[in-house]
Structures are given as structure tokens and as C-alpha cells.
């Protein structure tokens, strides 16, 4: 009974955190949309955790995939359409360059700069609207570890994401306040995501790897890595004995050698870990 109560309390924590953030931001900023966004994100994660607690075997894997799918319309459509804002990195840099800190900046600060100090790259695993599409692609092959030279492509996309806004503002004298804010942000948001999907979906099928875009092209992953190294929440080995079945390595969407961390009794502090915890679900001895 105590175990059931413990799981129930743990499952509701994301929703309570979402409500708390909504209250805090509403009191500071005063925008009504916070009452929808953060409670919905928290509820979606709580729903996924509930399914993981109550389903059996590999059926539990559906929990996280459902959470990330539920959050997709909230961040990709609701905020950009209702408030005409762009959550993409390029859009955030544009507004920062002119000293205008709107909800896009708030999102980026919470989810991708300061949030990783608590939950690492958990946003990538549970709430990223781009990855939500990738996670549901009908690809059954296991994720693969990618060589460093391909992963370095992310530095190119990060540089482009920074250089393009800087060039527009300081070279072309693009008037961000008059021509972009609340006017062109929606188009930038949808166009940016369309480019991500046009690159990521074909690559996923070509390489038989749903998260190939995250590994070699996503610029935001590089932004999150430094703070995620210091995160409070990490996956740790337990007392269960590793039988080296390899399930954890095969299921890991980011191609991490999870088994080596278990064997050496080390906390998984890999920069690619997205805290999906799929490895815990498939471990037959509960070694994680």
C-alpha cells in the first residue's frame, strides 16, 4: 500500500510543479496563457508517469511517448498562434539582441538554460515538440551511436542560428521591434520547425534512427549540455545485478552505452542522456 501511495505522489509532482510555475509567472508577467501552458505540460508528464507506473512490461514505454505527444500542440501551436511568438533559438536571439524579453525568452530560460540544472536534458526526452514527431515514426531499428565528426555538425547549425539573427540586426539593420515582434514570429516559428522536420524525418528513415536529428543537427542540445552536466536528477545504478543482457543499450534513443555505467556503478552523466528512463523499464534485474 505504501508503495502505491509513494508512486501516486511522485506521479502528481510534475503537475504540481506546472501549477506553481504558472502562478509564479502570472504574478510576475500577468499573461493568462501561463495558466494553460504549464499546468498542461505538468499534467501531460504526470499522465505519462501514471501509465508507466500502472502498465506492464514494455507497454510502459508508451507513457513518455504519450506525454511528449500531448505537449506538442501546446508549444508548437498554442503559444505561437495565440500570442504570435517564436520559441526557436533564432527567434530568441533576435529579441535578446534588441533587449525585448518575451515569453519565448521565458520558455528558453526555463526549459533550456536553468531547467537543465534540475532535470538535465529531460525537456528533450519528455517535452520537445520536434522530437515528439520523431519518437512516433514507424522505425523499429535500434538507435545507433554516432561518430564525433557527425555530431560536430551541430556546431555548424548552432553558429548559423546565432550568425543569421546577428547579421540581420547589425548588417542589414532589420527592425526587430517594428517588423518582427508579434508580427513575423509565427512565420519564423513554423518555418524553422518545418526545416527541422524536413531534415530530421528523412534522416531518421535513412539511418534507421528516430533521434538522428537530435544527435547531429539540433543546435539547442549544445546549449543545454553545460548545465545538464550539473543536474540534480540523474539515472543511477541500483543494487540489482547487471546480467549484461544489453536491453538498456538497445533501447536508449541516444545510443549511450548505459551498460558500462551500470557495470562501473557510475551515475549516468552522459551529455546525450535525455532522461527518458526507457533503460529502467527494460532492465530485467532493476539494476537502474
PDB file of C-alpha atoms in Angstrom:
ATOM      1  CA  UNK A   1       0.000   0.000   0.000  1.00  0.00           C
ATOM      2  CA  UNK A   2       2.785   2.433   0.915  1.00  0.00           C
ATOM      3  CA  UNK A   3       4.428   1.741  -2.449  1.00  0.00           C
ATOM      4  CA  UNK A   4       1.224   2.615  -4.304  1.00  0.00           C
ATOM      5  CA  UNK A   5       0.863   5.848  -2.337  1.00  0.00           C
ATOM      6  CA  UNK A   6       4.507   6.711  -2.988  1.00  0.00           C
ATOM      7  CA  UNK A   7       4.072   6.197  -6.749  1.00  0.00           C
ATOM      8  CA  UNK A   8       0.867   8.256  -6.749  1.00  0.00           C
ATOM      9  CA  UNK A   9       2.569  11.168  -5.004  1.00  0.00           C
ATOM     10  CA  UNK A  10       5.566  11.001  -7.328  1.00  0.00           C
ATOM     11  CA  UNK A  11       3.341  10.904 -10.408  1.00  0.00           C
ATOM     12  CA  UNK A  12       1.478  14.077  -9.460  1.00  0.00           C
ATOM     13  CA  UNK A  13       4.621  16.130  -8.752  1.00  0.00           C
ATOM     14  CA  UNK A  14       5.083  17.354 -12.379  1.00  0.00           C
ATOM     15  CA  UNK A  15       1.509  18.677 -12.428  1.00  0.00           C
ATOM     16  CA  UNK A  16       2.007  20.484  -9.112  1.00  0.00           C
ATOM     17  CA  UNK A  17       5.258  21.997 -10.384  1.00  0.00           C
ATOM     18  CA  UNK A  18       3.440  23.149 -13.517  1.00  0.00           C
ATOM     19  CA  UNK A  19       0.758  24.862 -11.437  1.00  0.00           C
ATOM     20  CA  UNK A  20       3.400  26.500  -9.235  1.00  0.00           C
ATOM     21  CA  UNK A  21       5.292  27.887 -12.255  1.00  0.00           C
ATOM     22  CA  UNK A  22       2.014  29.137 -13.754  1.00  0.00           C
ATOM     23  CA  UNK A  23       1.139  31.020 -10.567  1.00  0.00           C
ATOM     24  CA  UNK A  24       4.630  32.488 -10.266  1.00  0.00           C
ATOM     25  CA  UNK A  25       4.846  33.673 -13.873  1.00  0.00           C
ATOM     26  CA  UNK A  26       1.296  35.018 -13.885  1.00  0.00           C
ATOM     27  CA  UNK A  27       2.072  37.129 -10.822  1.00  0.00           C
ATOM     28  CA  UNK A  28       5.275  38.419 -12.450  1.00  0.00           C
ATOM     29  CA  UNK A  29       4.196  38.821 -16.089  1.00  0.00           C
ATOM     30  CA  UNK A  30       0.396  38.794 -15.897  1.00  0.00           C
ATOM     31  CA  UNK A  31      -0.315  36.722 -19.024  1.00  0.00           C
ATOM     32  CA  UNK A  32      -3.323  34.382 -18.793  1.00  0.00           C
ATOM     33  CA  UNK A  33      -1.735  31.785 -21.085  1.00  0.00           C
ATOM     34  CA  UNK A  34       0.591  30.600 -18.333  1.00  0.00           C
ATOM     35  CA  UNK A  35      -2.464  29.051 -16.635  1.00  0.00           C
ATOM     36  CA  UNK A  36      -2.830  26.747 -19.643  1.00  0.00           C
ATOM     37  CA  UNK A  37       0.740  26.070 -20.721  1.00  0.00           C
ATOM     38  CA  UNK A  38       2.500  24.945 -17.560  1.00  0.00           C
ATOM     39  CA  UNK A  39      -0.352  23.008 -15.898  1.00  0.00           C
ATOM     40  CA  UNK A  40      -0.885  21.217 -19.228  1.00  0.00           C
ATOM     41  CA  UNK A  41       2.801  20.354 -19.540  1.00  0.00           C
ATOM     42  CA  UNK A  42       2.823  19.122 -15.940  1.00  0.00           C
ATOM     43  CA  UNK A  43      -0.391  17.147 -16.433  1.00  0.00           C
ATOM     44  CA  UNK A  44       0.969  15.538 -19.607  1.00  0.00           C
ATOM     45  CA  UNK A  45       4.132  14.383 -17.848  1.00  0.00           C
ATOM     46  CA  UNK A  46       2.123  13.163 -14.844  1.00  0.00           C
ATOM     47  CA  UNK A  47      -0.154  11.207 -17.199  1.00  0.00           C
ATOM     48  CA  UNK A  48       2.860   9.552 -18.808  1.00  0.00           C
ATOM     49  CA  UNK A  49       4.333   8.677 -15.427  1.00  0.00           C
ATOM     50  CA  UNK A  50       0.977   7.253 -14.320  1.00  0.00           C
ATOM     51  CA  UNK A  51       0.932   4.935 -17.332  1.00  0.00           C
ATOM     52  CA  UNK A  52       4.497   3.874 -16.592  1.00  0.00           C
ATOM     53  CA  UNK A  53       3.502   3.011 -13.045  1.00  0.00           C
ATOM     54  CA  UNK A  54       0.411   1.020 -13.985  1.00  0.00           C
ATOM     55  CA  UNK A  55       1.138  -0.704 -17.283  1.00  0.00           C
ATOM     56  CA  UNK A  56       3.190  -3.890 -17.502  1.00  0.00           C
ATOM     57  CA  UNK A  57       6.385  -4.754 -19.325  1.00  0.00           C
ATOM     58  CA  UNK A  58       7.323  -2.822 -22.428  1.00  0.00           C
ATOM     59  CA  UNK A  59       3.835  -1.351 -22.637  1.00  0.00           C
ATOM     60  CA  UNK A  60       5.139   1.125 -20.072  1.00  0.00           C
ATOM     61  CA  UNK A  61       7.260   2.720 -22.810  1.00  0.00           C
ATOM     62  CA  UNK A  62       4.109   4.318 -24.223  1.00  0.00           C
ATOM     63  CA  UNK A  63       3.889   6.634 -21.203  1.00  0.00           C
ATOM     64  CA  UNK A  64       6.671   9.013 -22.184  1.00  0.00           C
ATOM     65  CA  UNK A  65       5.720   8.937 -25.856  1.00  0.00           C
ATOM     66  CA  UNK A  66       2.186   9.939 -24.913  1.00  0.00           C
ATOM     67  CA  UNK A  67       3.469  12.777 -22.713  1.00  0.00           C
ATOM     68  CA  UNK A  68       5.652  14.285 -25.412  1.00  0.00           C
ATOM     69  CA  UNK A  69       2.841  13.986 -27.971  1.00  0.00           C
ATOM     70  CA  UNK A  70       0.364  15.735 -25.656  1.00  0.00           C
ATOM     71  CA  UNK A  71       2.777  18.627 -25.119  1.00  0.00           C
ATOM     72  CA  UNK A  72       3.488  19.112 -28.844  1.00  0.00           C
ATOM     73  CA  UNK A  73       0.369  21.185 -29.759  1.00  0.00           C
ATOM     74  CA  UNK A  74       0.740  23.337 -26.662  1.00  0.00           C
ATOM     75  CA  UNK A  75       4.243  24.569 -27.511  1.00  0.00           C
ATOM     76  CA  UNK A  76       4.259  24.268 -31.304  1.00  0.00           C
ATOM     77  CA  UNK A  77       0.779  25.690 -31.985  1.00  0.00           C
ATOM     78  CA  UNK A  78      -0.988  27.216 -28.960  1.00  0.00           C
ATOM     79  CA  UNK A  79       1.575  29.827 -27.876  1.00  0.00           C
ATOM     80  CA  UNK A  80       2.833  30.759 -31.374  1.00  0.00           C
ATOM     81  CA  UNK A  81      -0.724  31.193 -32.686  1.00  0.00           C
ATOM     82  CA  UNK A  82      -2.390  32.764 -29.638  1.00  0.00           C
ATOM     83  CA  UNK A  83       0.457  35.130 -28.800  1.00  0.00           C
ATOM     84  CA  UNK A  84       2.391  35.229 -32.097  1.00  0.00           C
ATOM     85  CA  UNK A  85       5.701  34.194 -30.556  1.00  0.00           C
ATOM     86  CA  UNK A  86       8.686  32.183 -31.711  1.00  0.00           C
ATOM     87  CA  UNK A  87      10.289  29.646 -29.348  1.00  0.00           C
ATOM     88  CA  UNK A  88      13.053  28.690 -31.773  1.00  0.00           C
ATOM     89  CA  UNK A  89      16.654  29.595 -30.897  1.00  0.00           C
ATOM     90  CA  UNK A  90      16.950  32.084 -33.769  1.00  0.00           C
ATOM     91  CA  UNK A  91      13.845  33.935 -32.614  1.00  0.00           C
ATOM     92  CA  UNK A  92      15.053  34.136 -29.034  1.00  0.00           C
ATOM     93  CA  UNK A  93      18.403  35.565 -30.167  1.00  0.00           C
ATOM     94  CA  UNK A  94      16.627  38.189 -32.289  1.00  0.00           C
ATOM     95  CA  UNK A  95      14.624  39.551 -29.358  1.00  0.00           C
ATOM     96  CA  UNK A  96      17.586  39.391 -26.977  1.00  0.00           C
ATOM     97  CA  UNK A  97      19.661  41.473 -29.404  1.00  0.00           C
ATOM     98  CA  UNK A  98      17.153  44.329 -29.077  1.00  0.00           C
ATOM     99  CA  UNK A  99      16.547  43.860 -25.355  1.00  0.00           C
ATOM    100  CA  UNK A 100      12.994  42.524 -25.647  1.00  0.00           C
ATOM    101  CA  UNK A 101      12.411  39.578 -23.327  1.00  0.00           C
ATOM    102  CA  UNK A 102       9.024  37.992 -24.061  1.00  0.00           C
ATOM    103  CA  UNK A 103       7.506  34.548 -23.452  1.00  0.00           C
ATOM    104  CA  UNK A 104       9.872  32.966 -25.955  1.00  0.00           C
ATOM    105  CA  UNK A 105      12.789  34.055 -23.806  1.00  0.00           C
ATOM    106  CA  UNK A 106      10.995  32.828 -20.658  1.00  0.00           C
ATOM    107  CA  UNK A 107      10.478  29.419 -22.278  1.00  0.00           C
ATOM    108  CA  UNK A 108      14.103  29.199 -23.341  1.00  0.00           C
ATOM    109  CA  UNK A 109      15.376  30.254 -19.925  1.00  0.00           C
ATOM    110  CA  UNK A 110      13.216  27.727 -18.048  1.00  0.00           C
ATOM    111  CA  UNK A 111      13.445  24.744 -20.395  1.00  0.00           C
ATOM    112  CA  UNK A 112      16.922  25.058 -21.842  1.00  0.00           C
ATOM    113  CA  UNK A 113      19.185  27.185 -19.664  1.00  0.00           C
ATOM    114  CA  UNK A 114      18.229  26.983 -15.989  1.00  0.00           C
ATOM    115  CA  UNK A 115      15.865  23.983 -16.050  1.00  0.00           C
ATOM    116  CA  UNK A 116      18.653  21.556 -17.041  1.00  0.00           C
ATOM    117  CA  UNK A 117      20.320  22.324 -13.708  1.00  0.00           C
ATOM    118  CA  UNK A 118      17.442  20.341 -12.181  1.00  0.00           C
ATOM    119  CA  UNK A 119      16.255  17.825 -14.778  1.00  0.00           C
ATOM    120  CA  UNK A 120      19.164  17.719 -17.245  1.00  0.00           C
ATOM    121  CA  UNK A 121      18.007  17.270 -20.816  1.00  0.00           C
ATOM    122  CA  UNK A 122      14.658  15.982 -19.622  1.00  0.00           C
ATOM    123  CA  UNK A 123      12.961  18.535 -21.878  1.00  0.00           C
ATOM    124  CA  UNK A 124      14.401  16.672 -24.880  1.00  0.00           C
ATOM    125  CA  UNK A 125      13.001  13.385 -23.615  1.00  0.00           C
ATOM    126  CA  UNK A 126       9.589  14.497 -22.385  1.00  0.00           C
ATOM    127  CA  UNK A 127       8.539  17.834 -23.902  1.00  0.00           C
ATOM    128  CA  UNK A 128      10.348  18.722 -27.150  1.00  0.00           C
ATOM    129  CA  UNK A 129       7.779  19.335 -29.901  1.00  0.00           C
ATOM    130  CA  UNK A 130      10.268  18.434 -32.635  1.00  0.00           C
ATOM    131  CA  UNK A 131      11.308  15.148 -31.032  1.00  0.00           C
ATOM    132  CA  UNK A 132       7.645  14.310 -30.397  1.00  0.00           C
ATOM    133  CA  UNK A 133       7.225  13.694 -34.120  1.00  0.00           C
ATOM    134  CA  UNK A 134      10.464  11.709 -34.368  1.00  0.00           C
ATOM    135  CA  UNK A 135       9.539   9.449 -31.436  1.00  0.00           C
ATOM    136  CA  UNK A 136       6.350   8.319 -33.186  1.00  0.00           C
ATOM    137  CA  UNK A 137       7.952   7.498 -36.534  1.00  0.00           C
ATOM    138  CA  UNK A 138       7.383   3.846 -37.583  1.00  0.00           C
ATOM    139  CA  UNK A 139      11.049   2.889 -37.267  1.00  0.00           C
ATOM    140  CA  UNK A 140      11.872  -0.265 -35.324  1.00  0.00           C
ATOM    141  CA  UNK A 141      15.638  -0.434 -35.697  1.00  0.00           C
ATOM    142  CA  UNK A 142      17.650   0.359 -32.613  1.00  0.00           C
ATOM    143  CA  UNK A 143      19.326   3.721 -32.096  1.00  0.00           C
ATOM    144  CA  UNK A 144      22.987   3.878 -33.010  1.00  0.00           C
ATOM    145  CA  UNK A 145      25.935   5.672 -31.502  1.00  0.00           C
ATOM    146  CA  UNK A 146      27.093   8.377 -33.894  1.00  0.00           C
ATOM    147  CA  UNK A 147      30.736   9.209 -34.542  1.00  0.00           C
ATOM    148  CA  UNK A 148      32.060  12.527 -33.302  1.00  0.00           C
ATOM    149  CA  UNK A 149      32.597  14.019 -36.759  1.00  0.00           C
ATOM    150  CA  UNK A 150      28.866  13.817 -37.493  1.00  0.00           C
ATOM    151  CA  UNK A 151      27.917  15.129 -34.068  1.00  0.00           C
ATOM    152  CA  UNK A 152      30.075  18.168 -34.754  1.00  0.00           C
ATOM    153  CA  UNK A 153      27.566  19.228 -37.417  1.00  0.00           C
ATOM    154  CA  UNK A 154      25.515  20.612 -34.528  1.00  0.00           C
ATOM    155  CA  UNK A 155      28.141  23.296 -34.027  1.00  0.00           C
ATOM    156  CA  UNK A 156      27.511  24.464 -37.589  1.00  0.00           C
ATOM    157  CA  UNK A 157      23.755  24.705 -37.022  1.00  0.00           C
ATOM    158  CA  UNK A 158      24.355  26.495 -33.712  1.00  0.00           C
ATOM    159  CA  UNK A 159      26.668  29.001 -35.408  1.00  0.00           C
ATOM    160  CA  UNK A 160      24.084  29.596 -38.150  1.00  0.00           C
ATOM    161  CA  UNK A 161      21.343  30.038 -35.536  1.00  0.00           C
ATOM    162  CA  UNK A 162      23.425  32.799 -33.949  1.00  0.00           C
ATOM    163  CA  UNK A 163      25.001  34.396 -37.034  1.00  0.00           C
ATOM    164  CA  UNK A 164      21.763  34.803 -39.011  1.00  0.00           C
ATOM    165  CA  UNK A 165      19.996  36.959 -36.364  1.00  0.00           C
ATOM    166  CA  UNK A 166      23.200  38.948 -35.710  1.00  0.00           C
ATOM    167  CA  UNK A 167      23.642  39.567 -39.451  1.00  0.00           C
ATOM    168  CA  UNK A 168      20.028  40.659 -39.839  1.00  0.00           C
ATOM    169  CA  UNK A 169      20.213  43.126 -36.956  1.00  0.00           C
ATOM    170  CA  UNK A 170      23.710  44.597 -37.261  1.00  0.00           C
ATOM    171  CA  UNK A 171      24.411  44.322 -41.000  1.00  0.00           C
ATOM    172  CA  UNK A 172      21.016  44.542 -42.694  1.00  0.00           C
ATOM    173  CA  UNK A 173      19.578  46.784 -39.954  1.00  0.00           C
ATOM    174  CA  UNK A 174      16.491  44.591 -39.635  1.00  0.00           C
ATOM    175  CA  UNK A 175      13.990  46.405 -37.412  1.00  0.00           C
ATOM    176  CA  UNK A 176      13.109  43.636 -34.984  1.00  0.00           C
ATOM    177  CA  UNK A 177      10.707  45.696 -32.872  1.00  0.00           C
ATOM    178  CA  UNK A 178       8.746  47.074 -35.822  1.00  0.00           C
ATOM    179  CA  UNK A 179       8.864  44.228 -38.335  1.00  0.00           C
ATOM    180  CA  UNK A 180       9.300  41.026 -36.319  1.00  0.00           C
ATOM    181  CA  UNK A 181       7.945  41.053 -32.761  1.00  0.00           C
ATOM    182  CA  UNK A 182       4.318  39.840 -32.688  1.00  0.00           C
ATOM    183  CA  UNK A 183       4.182  40.126 -36.495  1.00  0.00           C
ATOM    184  CA  UNK A 184       6.574  37.693 -38.142  1.00  0.00           C
ATOM    185  CA  UNK A 185       7.349  35.474 -35.142  1.00  0.00           C
ATOM    186  CA  UNK A 186       4.684  32.893 -36.026  1.00  0.00           C
ATOM    187  CA  UNK A 187       6.066  32.518 -39.553  1.00  0.00           C
ATOM    188  CA  UNK A 188       9.612  32.134 -38.240  1.00  0.00           C
ATOM    189  CA  UNK A 189       8.443  29.523 -35.732  1.00  0.00           C
ATOM    190  CA  UNK A 190       6.551  27.421 -38.272  1.00  0.00           C
ATOM    191  CA  UNK A 191       9.216  27.786 -40.963  1.00  0.00           C
ATOM    192  CA  UNK A 192      12.001  26.851 -38.567  1.00  0.00           C
ATOM    193  CA  UNK A 193      10.186  23.743 -37.408  1.00  0.00           C
ATOM    194  CA  UNK A 194       9.300  22.787 -40.977  1.00  0.00           C
ATOM    195  CA  UNK A 195      13.021  22.859 -41.823  1.00  0.00           C
ATOM    196  CA  UNK A 196      13.777  20.683 -38.784  1.00  0.00           C
ATOM    197  CA  UNK A 197      11.142  18.139 -39.846  1.00  0.00           C
ATOM    198  CA  UNK A 198      12.239  18.184 -43.491  1.00  0.00           C
ATOM    199  CA  UNK A 199      15.767  17.352 -42.370  1.00  0.00           C
ATOM    200  CA  UNK A 200      15.029  15.087 -39.413  1.00  0.00           C
ATOM    201  CA  UNK A 201      12.327  12.783 -40.775  1.00  0.00           C
ATOM    202  CA  UNK A 202      14.139  11.618 -43.948  1.00  0.00           C
ATOM    203  CA  UNK A 203      17.384  11.246 -41.970  1.00  0.00           C
ATOM    204  CA  UNK A 204      15.586   9.095 -39.406  1.00  0.00           C
ATOM    205  CA  UNK A 205      14.425   6.668 -42.089  1.00  0.00           C
ATOM    206  CA  UNK A 206      17.740   6.685 -43.960  1.00  0.00           C
ATOM    207  CA  UNK A 207      19.746   5.935 -40.800  1.00  0.00           C
ATOM    208  CA  UNK A 208      17.013   3.865 -39.077  1.00  0.00           C
ATOM    209  CA  UNK A 209      17.402   6.113 -36.058  1.00  0.00           C
ATOM    210  CA  UNK A 210      14.485   8.199 -34.780  1.00  0.00           C
ATOM    211  CA  UNK A 211      16.682  10.649 -32.892  1.00  0.00           C
ATOM    212  CA  UNK A 212      19.383  11.145 -35.516  1.00  0.00           C
ATOM    213  CA  UNK A 213      18.437  14.827 -35.848  1.00  0.00           C
ATOM    214  CA  UNK A 214      18.904  15.345 -32.111  1.00  0.00           C
ATOM    215  CA  UNK A 215      22.371  13.802 -32.269  1.00  0.00           C
ATOM    216  CA  UNK A 216      23.868  15.564 -35.272  1.00  0.00           C
ATOM    217  CA  UNK A 217      21.832  18.677 -36.156  1.00  0.00           C
ATOM    218  CA  UNK A 218      19.936  20.070 -33.158  1.00  0.00           C
ATOM    219  CA  UNK A 219      21.680  23.286 -32.018  1.00  0.00           C
ATOM    220  CA  UNK A 220      19.709  23.510 -28.772  1.00  0.00           C
ATOM    221  CA  UNK A 221      21.257  20.301 -27.432  1.00  0.00           C
ATOM    222  CA  UNK A 222      24.614  22.092 -27.312  1.00  0.00           C
ATOM    223  CA  UNK A 223      23.087  24.959 -25.340  1.00  0.00           C
ATOM    224  CA  UNK A 224      21.687  22.544 -22.763  1.00  0.00           C
ATOM    225  CA  UNK A 225      24.735  20.336 -22.279  1.00  0.00           C
ATOM    226  CA  UNK A 226      26.819  22.510 -19.897  1.00  0.00           C
ATOM    227  CA  UNK A 227      24.066  22.978 -17.310  1.00  0.00           C
ATOM    228  CA  UNK A 228      22.718  19.435 -17.729  1.00  0.00           C
ATOM    229  CA  UNK A 229      26.077  18.091 -16.546  1.00  0.00           C
ATOM    230  CA  UNK A 230      25.277  19.648 -13.157  1.00  0.00           C
ATOM    231  CA  UNK A 231      21.665  18.440 -12.993  1.00  0.00           C
ATOM    232  CA  UNK A 232      20.181  17.242  -9.726  1.00  0.00           C
ATOM    233  CA  UNK A 233      18.156  14.444 -11.324  1.00  0.00           C
ATOM    234  CA  UNK A 234      20.164  11.658 -12.924  1.00  0.00           C
ATOM    235  CA  UNK A 235      19.717   7.948 -13.560  1.00  0.00           C
ATOM    236  CA  UNK A 236      21.781   5.912 -11.100  1.00  0.00           C
ATOM    237  CA  UNK A 237      22.669   2.214 -10.756  1.00  0.00           C
ATOM    238  CA  UNK A 238      20.820   0.341  -8.010  1.00  0.00           C
ATOM    239  CA  UNK A 239      21.640  -2.811  -6.097  1.00  0.00           C
ATOM    240  CA  UNK A 240      20.285  -5.078  -8.824  1.00  0.00           C
ATOM    241  CA  UNK A 241      22.922  -7.152 -10.589  1.00  0.00           C
ATOM    242  CA  UNK A 242      23.615  -6.415 -14.244  1.00  0.00           C
ATOM    243  CA  UNK A 243      23.413  -9.591 -16.331  1.00  0.00           C
ATOM    244  CA  UNK A 244      24.742  -7.784 -19.426  1.00  0.00           C
ATOM    245  CA  UNK A 245      21.659  -8.575 -21.495  1.00  0.00           C
ATOM    246  CA  UNK A 246      22.151  -5.332 -23.442  1.00  0.00           C
ATOM    247  CA  UNK A 247      18.498  -4.268 -23.258  1.00  0.00           C
ATOM    248  CA  UNK A 248      19.421  -0.830 -21.905  1.00  0.00           C
ATOM    249  CA  UNK A 249      21.880  -0.141 -24.714  1.00  0.00           C
ATOM    250  CA  UNK A 250      19.449  -1.277 -27.398  1.00  0.00           C
ATOM    251  CA  UNK A 251      16.539   0.801 -26.086  1.00  0.00           C
ATOM    252  CA  UNK A 252      18.481   4.033 -25.478  1.00  0.00           C
ATOM    253  CA  UNK A 253      17.273   6.508 -28.139  1.00  0.00           C
ATOM    254  CA  UNK A 254      20.541   8.448 -27.881  1.00  0.00           C
ATOM    255  CA  UNK A 255      22.860   5.470 -28.351  1.00  0.00           C
ATOM    256  CA  UNK A 256      24.505   5.694 -24.916  1.00  0.00           C
ATOM    257  CA  UNK A 257      26.458   2.712 -23.573  1.00  0.00           C
ATOM    258  CA  UNK A 258      24.241   2.504 -20.481  1.00  0.00           C
ATOM    259  CA  UNK A 259      25.555  -0.928 -19.548  1.00  0.00           C
ATOM    260  CA  UNK A 260      29.057   0.409 -18.932  1.00  0.00           C
ATOM    261  CA  UNK A 261      27.691   2.867 -16.367  1.00  0.00           C
ATOM    262  CA  UNK A 262      25.860   0.051 -14.562  1.00  0.00           C
ATOM    263  CA  UNK A 263      28.891  -2.233 -14.514  1.00  0.00           C
ATOM    264  CA  UNK A 264      31.060   0.507 -13.054  1.00  0.00           C
ATOM    265  CA  UNK A 265      28.347   1.661 -10.603  1.00  0.00           C
ATOM    266  CA  UNK A 266      28.508   5.152 -12.069  1.00  0.00           C
ATOM    267  CA  UNK A 267      25.738   7.727 -12.323  1.00  0.00           C
ATOM    268  CA  UNK A 268      24.744   8.289 -15.947  1.00  0.00           C
ATOM    269  CA  UNK A 269      26.187  11.736 -16.545  1.00  0.00           C
ATOM    270  CA  UNK A 270      26.431  11.436 -20.311  1.00  0.00           C
ATOM    271  CA  UNK A 271      25.771  14.722 -22.176  1.00  0.00           C
ATOM    272  CA  UNK A 272      23.372  12.944 -24.536  1.00  0.00           C
ATOM    273  CA  UNK A 273      21.141  11.477 -21.808  1.00  0.00           C
ATOM    274  CA  UNK A 274      17.605  12.858 -22.233  1.00  0.00           C
ATOM    275  CA  UNK A 275      16.313  11.296 -19.016  1.00  0.00           C
ATOM    276  CA  UNK A 276      13.722   9.222 -20.877  1.00  0.00           C
ATOM    277  CA  UNK A 277      14.349   6.363 -18.381  1.00  0.00           C
ATOM    278  CA  UNK A 278      13.465   3.770 -21.027  1.00  0.00           C
ATOM    279  CA  UNK A 279      16.552   1.857 -19.879  1.00  0.00           C
ATOM    280  CA  UNK A 280      14.989   1.400 -16.440  1.00  0.00           C
ATOM    281  CA  UNK A 281      11.847  -0.074 -17.931  1.00  0.00           C
ATOM    282  CA  UNK A 282      13.585  -2.774 -19.978  1.00  0.00           C
ATOM    283  CA  UNK A 283      16.111  -3.796 -17.303  1.00  0.00           C
ATOM    284  CA  UNK A 284      15.107  -7.319 -16.125  1.00  0.00           C
ATOM    285  CA  UNK A 285      17.044  -7.083 -12.852  1.00  0.00           C
ATOM    286  CA  UNK A 286      16.128  -3.483 -11.934  1.00  0.00           C
ATOM    287  CA  UNK A 287      19.793  -2.527 -11.947  1.00  0.00           C
ATOM    288  CA  UNK A 288      18.846   1.116 -12.649  1.00  0.00           C
TER     289      UNK A 288
END
